[in-house]
Short mmCIF file of C-alpha atoms and ligand atoms in Angstrom, two decimals:
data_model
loop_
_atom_site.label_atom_id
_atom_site.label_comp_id
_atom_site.label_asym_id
_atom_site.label_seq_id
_atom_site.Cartn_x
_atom_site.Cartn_y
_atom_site.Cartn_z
CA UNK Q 1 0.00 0.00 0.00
CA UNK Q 2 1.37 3.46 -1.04
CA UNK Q 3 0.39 6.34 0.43
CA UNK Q 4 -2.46 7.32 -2.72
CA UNK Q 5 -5.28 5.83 -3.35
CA UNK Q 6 -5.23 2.24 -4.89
CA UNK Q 7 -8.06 2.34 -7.17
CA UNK Q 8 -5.90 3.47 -10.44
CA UNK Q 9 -3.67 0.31 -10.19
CA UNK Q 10 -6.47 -1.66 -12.27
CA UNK Q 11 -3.79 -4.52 -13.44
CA UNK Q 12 -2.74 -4.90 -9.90
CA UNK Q 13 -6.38 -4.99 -9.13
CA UNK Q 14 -7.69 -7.56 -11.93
CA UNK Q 15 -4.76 -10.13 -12.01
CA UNK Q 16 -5.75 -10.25 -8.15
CA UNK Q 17 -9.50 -10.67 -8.72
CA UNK Q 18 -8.71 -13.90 -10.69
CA UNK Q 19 -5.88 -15.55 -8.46
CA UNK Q 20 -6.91 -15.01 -5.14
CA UNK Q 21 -9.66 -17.17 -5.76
CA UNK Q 22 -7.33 -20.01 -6.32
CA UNK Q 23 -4.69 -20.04 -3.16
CA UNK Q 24 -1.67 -21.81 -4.05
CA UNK Q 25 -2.56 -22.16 -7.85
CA UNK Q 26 0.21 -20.93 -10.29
CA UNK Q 27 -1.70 -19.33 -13.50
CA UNK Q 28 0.36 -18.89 -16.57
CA UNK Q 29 1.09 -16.28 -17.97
CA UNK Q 30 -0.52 -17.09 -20.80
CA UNK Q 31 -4.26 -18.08 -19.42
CA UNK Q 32 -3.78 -15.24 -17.47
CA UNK Q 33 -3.39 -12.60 -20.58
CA UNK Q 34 -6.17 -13.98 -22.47
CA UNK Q 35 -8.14 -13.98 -19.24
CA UNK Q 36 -7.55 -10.01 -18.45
CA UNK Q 37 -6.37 -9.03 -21.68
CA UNK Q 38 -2.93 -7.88 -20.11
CA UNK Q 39 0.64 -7.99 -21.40
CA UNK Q 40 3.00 -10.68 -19.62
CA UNK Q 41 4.84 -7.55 -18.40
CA UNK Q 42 1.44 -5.68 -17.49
CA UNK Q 43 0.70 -9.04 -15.05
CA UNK Q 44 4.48 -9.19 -14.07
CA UNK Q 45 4.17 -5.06 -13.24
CA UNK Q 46 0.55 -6.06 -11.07
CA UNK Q 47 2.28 -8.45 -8.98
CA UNK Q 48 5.10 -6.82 -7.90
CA UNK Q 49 2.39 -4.27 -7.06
CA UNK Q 50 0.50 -6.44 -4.97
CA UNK Q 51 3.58 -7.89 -3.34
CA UNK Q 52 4.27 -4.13 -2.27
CA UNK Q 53 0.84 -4.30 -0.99
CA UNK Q 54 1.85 -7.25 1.27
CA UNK Q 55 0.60 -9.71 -0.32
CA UNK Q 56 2.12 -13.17 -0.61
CA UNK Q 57 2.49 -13.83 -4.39
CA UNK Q 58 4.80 -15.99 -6.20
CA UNK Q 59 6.14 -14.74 -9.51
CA UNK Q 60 8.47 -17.27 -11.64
CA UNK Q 61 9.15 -15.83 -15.14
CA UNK Q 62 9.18 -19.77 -16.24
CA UNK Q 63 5.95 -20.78 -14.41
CA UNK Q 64 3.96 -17.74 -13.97
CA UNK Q 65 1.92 -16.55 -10.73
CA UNK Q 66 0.56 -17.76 -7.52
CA UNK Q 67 -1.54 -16.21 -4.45
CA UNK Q 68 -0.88 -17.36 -1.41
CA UNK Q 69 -2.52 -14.92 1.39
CA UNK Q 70 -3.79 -11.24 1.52
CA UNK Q 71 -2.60 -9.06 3.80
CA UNK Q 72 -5.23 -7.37 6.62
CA UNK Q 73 -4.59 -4.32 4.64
CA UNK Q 74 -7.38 -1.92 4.43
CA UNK Q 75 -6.56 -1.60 0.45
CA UNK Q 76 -10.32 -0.63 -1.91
CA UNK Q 77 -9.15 -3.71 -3.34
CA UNK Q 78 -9.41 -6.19 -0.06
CA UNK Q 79 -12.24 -4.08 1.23
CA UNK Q 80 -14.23 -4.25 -2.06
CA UNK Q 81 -14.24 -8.27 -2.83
CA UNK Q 82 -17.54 -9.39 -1.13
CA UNK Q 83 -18.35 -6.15 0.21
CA UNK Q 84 -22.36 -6.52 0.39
CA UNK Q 85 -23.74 -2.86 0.44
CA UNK Q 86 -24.97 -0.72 -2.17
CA UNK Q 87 -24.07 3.16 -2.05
CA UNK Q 88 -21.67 2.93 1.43
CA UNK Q 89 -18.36 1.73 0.76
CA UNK Q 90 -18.91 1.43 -3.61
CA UNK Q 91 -16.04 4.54 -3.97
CA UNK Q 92 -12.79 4.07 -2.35
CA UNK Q 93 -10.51 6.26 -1.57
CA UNK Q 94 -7.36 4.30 0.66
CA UNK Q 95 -4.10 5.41 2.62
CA UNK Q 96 -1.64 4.21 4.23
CA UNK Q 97 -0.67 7.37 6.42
CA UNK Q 98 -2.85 10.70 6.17
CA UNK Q 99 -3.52 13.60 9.09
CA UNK Q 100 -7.15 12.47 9.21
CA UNK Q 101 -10.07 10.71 7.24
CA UNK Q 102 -12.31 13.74 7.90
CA UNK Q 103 -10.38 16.10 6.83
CA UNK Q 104 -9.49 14.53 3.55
CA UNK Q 105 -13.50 13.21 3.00
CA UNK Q 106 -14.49 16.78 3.77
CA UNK Q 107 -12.23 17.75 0.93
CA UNK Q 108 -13.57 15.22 -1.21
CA UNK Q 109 -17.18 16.28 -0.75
CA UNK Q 110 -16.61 19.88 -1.67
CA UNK Q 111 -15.33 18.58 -4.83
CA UNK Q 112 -18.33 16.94 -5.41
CA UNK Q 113 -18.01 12.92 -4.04
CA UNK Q 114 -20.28 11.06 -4.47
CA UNK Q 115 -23.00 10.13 -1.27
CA UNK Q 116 -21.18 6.97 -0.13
CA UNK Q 117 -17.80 7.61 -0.73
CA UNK Q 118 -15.31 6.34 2.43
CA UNK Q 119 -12.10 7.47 3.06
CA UNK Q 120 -10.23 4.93 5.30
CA UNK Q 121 -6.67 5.30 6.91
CA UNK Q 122 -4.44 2.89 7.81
CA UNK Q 123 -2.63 5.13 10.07
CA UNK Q 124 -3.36 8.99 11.15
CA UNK Q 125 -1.06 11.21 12.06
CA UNK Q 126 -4.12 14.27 13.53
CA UNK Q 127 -6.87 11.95 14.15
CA UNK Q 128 -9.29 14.47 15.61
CA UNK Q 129 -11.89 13.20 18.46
CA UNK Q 130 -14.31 14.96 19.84
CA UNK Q 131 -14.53 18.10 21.70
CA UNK Q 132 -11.49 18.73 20.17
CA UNK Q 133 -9.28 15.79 21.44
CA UNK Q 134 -6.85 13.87 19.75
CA UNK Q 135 -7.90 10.25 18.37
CA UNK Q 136 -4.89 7.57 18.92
CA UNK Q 137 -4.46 6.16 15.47
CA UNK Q 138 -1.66 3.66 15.46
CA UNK Q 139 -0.56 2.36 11.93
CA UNK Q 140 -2.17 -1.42 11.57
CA UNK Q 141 -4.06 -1.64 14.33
CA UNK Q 142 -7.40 0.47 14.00
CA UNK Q 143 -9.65 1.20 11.61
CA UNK Q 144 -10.01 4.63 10.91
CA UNK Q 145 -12.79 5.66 8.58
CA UNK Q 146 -14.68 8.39 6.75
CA UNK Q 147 -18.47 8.44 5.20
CA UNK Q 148 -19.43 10.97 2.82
CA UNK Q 149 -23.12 11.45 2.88
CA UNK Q 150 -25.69 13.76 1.40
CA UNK Q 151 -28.91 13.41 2.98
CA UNK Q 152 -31.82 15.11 1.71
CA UNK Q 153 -33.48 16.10 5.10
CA UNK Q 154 -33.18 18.74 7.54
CA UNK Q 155 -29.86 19.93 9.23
CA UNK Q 156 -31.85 19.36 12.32
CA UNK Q 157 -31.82 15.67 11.56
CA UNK Q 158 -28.23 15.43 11.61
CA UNK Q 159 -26.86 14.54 14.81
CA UNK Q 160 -29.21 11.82 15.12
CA UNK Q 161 -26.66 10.33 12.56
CA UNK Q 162 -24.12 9.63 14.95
CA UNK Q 163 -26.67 7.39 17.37
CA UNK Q 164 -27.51 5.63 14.33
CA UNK Q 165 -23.61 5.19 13.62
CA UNK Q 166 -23.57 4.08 17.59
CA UNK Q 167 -26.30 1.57 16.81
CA UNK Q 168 -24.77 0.27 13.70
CA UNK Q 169 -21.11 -0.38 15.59
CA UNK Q 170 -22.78 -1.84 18.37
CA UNK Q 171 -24.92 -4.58 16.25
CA UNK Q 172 -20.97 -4.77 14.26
CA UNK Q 173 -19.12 -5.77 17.23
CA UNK Q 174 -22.15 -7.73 19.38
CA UNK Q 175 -21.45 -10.29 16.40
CA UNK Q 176 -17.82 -10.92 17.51
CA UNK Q 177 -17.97 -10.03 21.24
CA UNK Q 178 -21.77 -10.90 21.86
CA UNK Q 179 -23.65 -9.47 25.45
CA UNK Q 180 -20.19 -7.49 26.02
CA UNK Q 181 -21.23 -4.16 23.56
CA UNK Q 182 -22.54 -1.06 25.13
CA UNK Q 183 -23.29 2.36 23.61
CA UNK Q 184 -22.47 5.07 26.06
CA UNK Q 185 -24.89 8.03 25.05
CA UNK Q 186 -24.54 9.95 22.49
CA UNK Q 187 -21.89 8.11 20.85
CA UNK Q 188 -19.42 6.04 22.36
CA UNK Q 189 -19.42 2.44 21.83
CA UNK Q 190 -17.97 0.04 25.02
CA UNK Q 191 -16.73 -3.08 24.66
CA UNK Q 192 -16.19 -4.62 28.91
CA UNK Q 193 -17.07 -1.40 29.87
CA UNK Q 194 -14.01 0.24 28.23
CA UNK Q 195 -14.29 2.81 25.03
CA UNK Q 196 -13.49 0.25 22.00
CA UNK Q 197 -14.67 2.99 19.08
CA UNK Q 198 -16.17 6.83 18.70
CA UNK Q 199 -18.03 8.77 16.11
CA UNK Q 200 -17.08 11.88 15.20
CA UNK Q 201 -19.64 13.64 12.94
CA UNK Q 202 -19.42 17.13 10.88
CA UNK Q 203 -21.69 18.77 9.25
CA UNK Q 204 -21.83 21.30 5.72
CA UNK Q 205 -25.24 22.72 5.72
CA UNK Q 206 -26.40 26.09 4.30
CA UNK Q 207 -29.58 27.52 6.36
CA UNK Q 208 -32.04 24.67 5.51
CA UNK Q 209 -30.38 22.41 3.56
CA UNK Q 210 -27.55 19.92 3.96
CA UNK Q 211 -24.26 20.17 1.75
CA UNK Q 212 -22.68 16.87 3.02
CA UNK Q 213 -22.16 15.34 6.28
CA UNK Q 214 -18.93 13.22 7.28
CA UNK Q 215 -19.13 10.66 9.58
CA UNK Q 216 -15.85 9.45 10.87
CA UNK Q 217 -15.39 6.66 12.91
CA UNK Q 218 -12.80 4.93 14.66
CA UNK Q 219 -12.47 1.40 16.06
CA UNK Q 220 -9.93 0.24 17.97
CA UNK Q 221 -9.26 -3.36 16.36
CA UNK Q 222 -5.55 -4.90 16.99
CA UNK Q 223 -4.28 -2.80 19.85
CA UNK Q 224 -2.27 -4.74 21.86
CA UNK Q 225 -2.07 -3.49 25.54
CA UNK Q 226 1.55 -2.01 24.64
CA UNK Q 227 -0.08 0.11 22.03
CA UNK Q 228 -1.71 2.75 24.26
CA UNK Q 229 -0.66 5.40 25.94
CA UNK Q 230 -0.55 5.95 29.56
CA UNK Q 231 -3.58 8.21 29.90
CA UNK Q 232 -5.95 5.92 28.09
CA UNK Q 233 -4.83 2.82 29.13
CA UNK Q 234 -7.63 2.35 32.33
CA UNK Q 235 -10.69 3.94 30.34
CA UNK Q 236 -9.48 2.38 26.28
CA UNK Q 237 -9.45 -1.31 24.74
CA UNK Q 238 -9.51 -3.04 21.33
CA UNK Q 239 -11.36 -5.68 19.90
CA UNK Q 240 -7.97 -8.17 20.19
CA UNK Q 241 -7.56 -6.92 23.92
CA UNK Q 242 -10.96 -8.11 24.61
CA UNK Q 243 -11.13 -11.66 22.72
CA UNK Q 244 -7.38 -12.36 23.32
CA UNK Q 245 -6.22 -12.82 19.43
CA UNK Q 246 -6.56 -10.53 16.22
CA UNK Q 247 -8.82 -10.18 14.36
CA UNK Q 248 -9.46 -9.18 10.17
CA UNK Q 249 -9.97 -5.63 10.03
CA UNK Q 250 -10.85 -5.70 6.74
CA UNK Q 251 -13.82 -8.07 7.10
CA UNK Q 252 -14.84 -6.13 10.46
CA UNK Q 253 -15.19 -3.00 8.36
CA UNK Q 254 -16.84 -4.85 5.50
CA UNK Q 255 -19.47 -6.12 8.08
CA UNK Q 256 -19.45 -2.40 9.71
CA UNK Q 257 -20.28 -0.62 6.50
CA UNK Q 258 -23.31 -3.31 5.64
CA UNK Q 259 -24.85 -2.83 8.78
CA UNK Q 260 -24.00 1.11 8.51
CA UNK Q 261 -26.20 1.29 5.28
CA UNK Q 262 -29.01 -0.28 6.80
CA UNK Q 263 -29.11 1.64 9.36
CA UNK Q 264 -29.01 4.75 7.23
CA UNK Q 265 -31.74 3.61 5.10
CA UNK Q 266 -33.61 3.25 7.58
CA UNK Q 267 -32.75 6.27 9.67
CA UNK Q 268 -33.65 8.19 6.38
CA UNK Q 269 -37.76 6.94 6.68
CA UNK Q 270 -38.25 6.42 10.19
CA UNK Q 271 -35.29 8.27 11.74
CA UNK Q 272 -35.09 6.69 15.29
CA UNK Q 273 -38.67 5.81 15.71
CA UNK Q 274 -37.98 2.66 16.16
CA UNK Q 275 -34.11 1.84 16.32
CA UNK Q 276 -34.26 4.21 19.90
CA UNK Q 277 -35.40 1.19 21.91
CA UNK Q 278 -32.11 -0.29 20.42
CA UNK Q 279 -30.22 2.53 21.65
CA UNK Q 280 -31.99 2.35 24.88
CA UNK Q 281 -30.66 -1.96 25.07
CA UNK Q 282 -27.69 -0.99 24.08
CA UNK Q 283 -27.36 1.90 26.55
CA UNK Q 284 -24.76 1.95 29.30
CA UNK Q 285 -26.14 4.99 31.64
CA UNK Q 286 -30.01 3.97 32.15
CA UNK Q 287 -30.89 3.86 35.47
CA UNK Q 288 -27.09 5.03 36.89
CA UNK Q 289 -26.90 8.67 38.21
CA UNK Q 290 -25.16 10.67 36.11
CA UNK Q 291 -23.32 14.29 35.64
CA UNK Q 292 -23.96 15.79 32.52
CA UNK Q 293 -22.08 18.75 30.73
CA UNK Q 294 -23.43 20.64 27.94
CA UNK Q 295 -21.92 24.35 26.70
CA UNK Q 296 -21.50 25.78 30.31
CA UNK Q 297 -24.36 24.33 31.74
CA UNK Q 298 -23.99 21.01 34.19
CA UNK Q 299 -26.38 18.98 35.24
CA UNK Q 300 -26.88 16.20 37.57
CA UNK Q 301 -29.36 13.23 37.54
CA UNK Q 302 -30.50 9.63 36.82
CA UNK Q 303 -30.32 8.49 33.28
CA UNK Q 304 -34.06 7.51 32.72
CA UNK Q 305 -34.98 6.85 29.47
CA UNK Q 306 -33.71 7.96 25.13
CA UNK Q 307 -36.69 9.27 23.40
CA UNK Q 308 -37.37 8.57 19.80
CA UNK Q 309 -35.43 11.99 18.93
CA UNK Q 310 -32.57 10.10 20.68
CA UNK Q 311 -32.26 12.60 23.47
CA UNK Q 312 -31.32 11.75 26.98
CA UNK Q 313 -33.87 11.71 29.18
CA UNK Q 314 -32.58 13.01 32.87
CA UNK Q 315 -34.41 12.47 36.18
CA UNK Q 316 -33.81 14.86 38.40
CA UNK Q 317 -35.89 15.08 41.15
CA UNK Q 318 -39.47 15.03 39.76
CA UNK Q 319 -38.34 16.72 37.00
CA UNK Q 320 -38.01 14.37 32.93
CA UNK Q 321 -35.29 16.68 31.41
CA UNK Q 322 -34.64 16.24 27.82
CA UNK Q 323 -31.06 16.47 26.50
CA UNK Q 324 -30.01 16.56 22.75
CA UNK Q 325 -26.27 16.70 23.35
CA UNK Q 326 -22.92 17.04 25.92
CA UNK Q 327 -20.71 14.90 27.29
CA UNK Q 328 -21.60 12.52 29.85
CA UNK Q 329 -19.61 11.03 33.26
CA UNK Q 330 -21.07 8.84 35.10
CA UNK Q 331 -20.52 8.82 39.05
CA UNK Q 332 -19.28 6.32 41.15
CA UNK Q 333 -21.21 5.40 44.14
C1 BTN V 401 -14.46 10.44 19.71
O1 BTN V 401 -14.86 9.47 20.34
O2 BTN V 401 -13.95 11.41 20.27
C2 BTN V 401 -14.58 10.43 18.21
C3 BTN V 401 -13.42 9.75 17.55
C4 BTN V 401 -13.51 9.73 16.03
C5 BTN V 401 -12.23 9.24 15.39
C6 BTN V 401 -12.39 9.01 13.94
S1 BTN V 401 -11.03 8.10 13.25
C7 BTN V 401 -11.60 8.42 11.64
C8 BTN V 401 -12.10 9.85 11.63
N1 BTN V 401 -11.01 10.77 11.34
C9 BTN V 401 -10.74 11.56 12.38
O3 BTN V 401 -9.84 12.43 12.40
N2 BTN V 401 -11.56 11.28 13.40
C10 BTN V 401 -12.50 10.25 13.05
#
């Protein structure tokens, strides 16, 4: 993987589509050009490209070429093949080492990306969290991701896009880690109680209408202990830390992205209608008292219910106090 995007290397990307489907097979060179309609130097030329990719490929100039195994690269190639969504995910756009996949997908949709579009990372070197914090984005061990999307409803209907994002990491990992996922509202997503991924979502709108909005996630996939630093080690973990052995970030974003579009479909008709009694199972704060911090405002109470706008529903006292958005700690008792 280079540090451009991988979707112009097309005879990289064909001579793979047809080998990798037989491991250990050698293809001549001849099957292989009438197959893809390539030159034998055109194939030789694609896999020296995928071997700089990091993947395991015999080349003999005699024989011709064999796949042995991909790498758990997040190349458009890997993340492509058997990618089962429609819009999310069917644009590219892959690096090895950028500042950070928002910044570069907000880019992209001022010039006009298509809805869909993801820009994913492999490393970051300014991963931006919220409220302005810095998101730890270790080279081969995260997955670091940006959605371009360009809904046609109301700005106001935006930042219910990051519960839905919640809601669609939280059915992504419950498949590998299940009864062990929490959301904590709005959008962190807990894996044993520790923060295992965030949203971070950013808007374009112009009074009533939306531009574009990026959502940009990050999950914390292959982190070893080692891998963070001091101050997040008590409150961060990783999908690896948690199961005790790696596993395939590309097929964890694969299965991400499908459940994100569903969600998103659906959020589209029914917003959270429905899907906020699934925020509400997945929720970590119902029912604990909690300390809420919005703007300069603070405010103490029980977490008691999520509406179907999403919002937080506070007890305090005999007061139901609705809250669309701040940042939540929960106290220990
Ligand atoms: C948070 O919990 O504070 C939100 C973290 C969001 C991190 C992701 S990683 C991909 C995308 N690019 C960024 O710079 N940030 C988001």
């Amino acid at each position: 993987m280079t540090s451009a995007s991988h979707s112009g290397d097309t005879s990289a990307e064909s001579l793979l589509q047809v080998i990798r489907k037989h491991p250990g097979q050698t293809h001549t060179y001849a099957s292989l050009s009438k197959k893809l309609n390539l030159t034998t130097d055109q194939l030789i030329a694609g896999a020296k490209q995928l071997a700089l990719w990091d993947y395991r490929i015999g080349l003999r100039l005699s024989k011709g070429i064999t796949f042995f195994s991909a790498p758990d690269q997040l190349t458009s190639a890997e993340i492509s093949l058997g990618l089962n969504t429609k819009q999310i995910g069917r644009h590219i756009l892959a690096y090895r080492t950028i500042q950070s996949t928002n910044d570069l997908a907000a880019a992209q949709a001022e010039h006009g990306a298509p809805e869909g579009t993801i820009v994913v990372a492999d490393q970051q070197t300014k991963g931006r969290g919220r409220l302005g914090r810095a998101w730890f984005s270790p080279a081969g061990a995260g997955i670091y991701v940006s959605i371009i999307l360009r809904p046609k409803f109301a700005p106001e209907l935006a930042p219910g896009l990051s519960l839905m994002t919640a809601l669609a990491l939280a059915r992504t990992l419950e498949k590998l880690c299940p009864d062990a996922v929490a959301i904590k509202w709005p959008n962190d997503v807990l894996l044993g109680g520790k923060k295992v991924a965030g949203i971070l979502t950013e808007l374009s709108a112009e009074r009533d209408k939306i531009g574009h909005v990026i959502v940009g996630v990050g999950i914390n996939v292959n982190h070893g202990v080692g891998h963070f630093p001091d101050d997040l080690k008590q409150t961060a973990t990783s999908v690896r830390r948690f199961l005790k052995h790696k596993v395939s970030r590309v097929e964890l974003l694969r299965y991400f992205l499908a459940q994100f579009e569903s969600e998103y479909t659906h959020y589209q008709k029914h917003q959270l209608a429905q899907s906020h009694r699934q925020l509400r199972k997945y929720s970590s704060l119902l029912g604990r008292e909690i300390t809420v911090i919005a703007g300069r405002s603070r405010i103490s109470g029980i977490a008691h219910d999520i509406d179907i706008h999403g919002r937080l529903i506070l007890r305090s006292g005999s007061e139901l106090i609705p809250i669309t958005a701040g940042e939540v700690t929960v106290e220990k008792r």
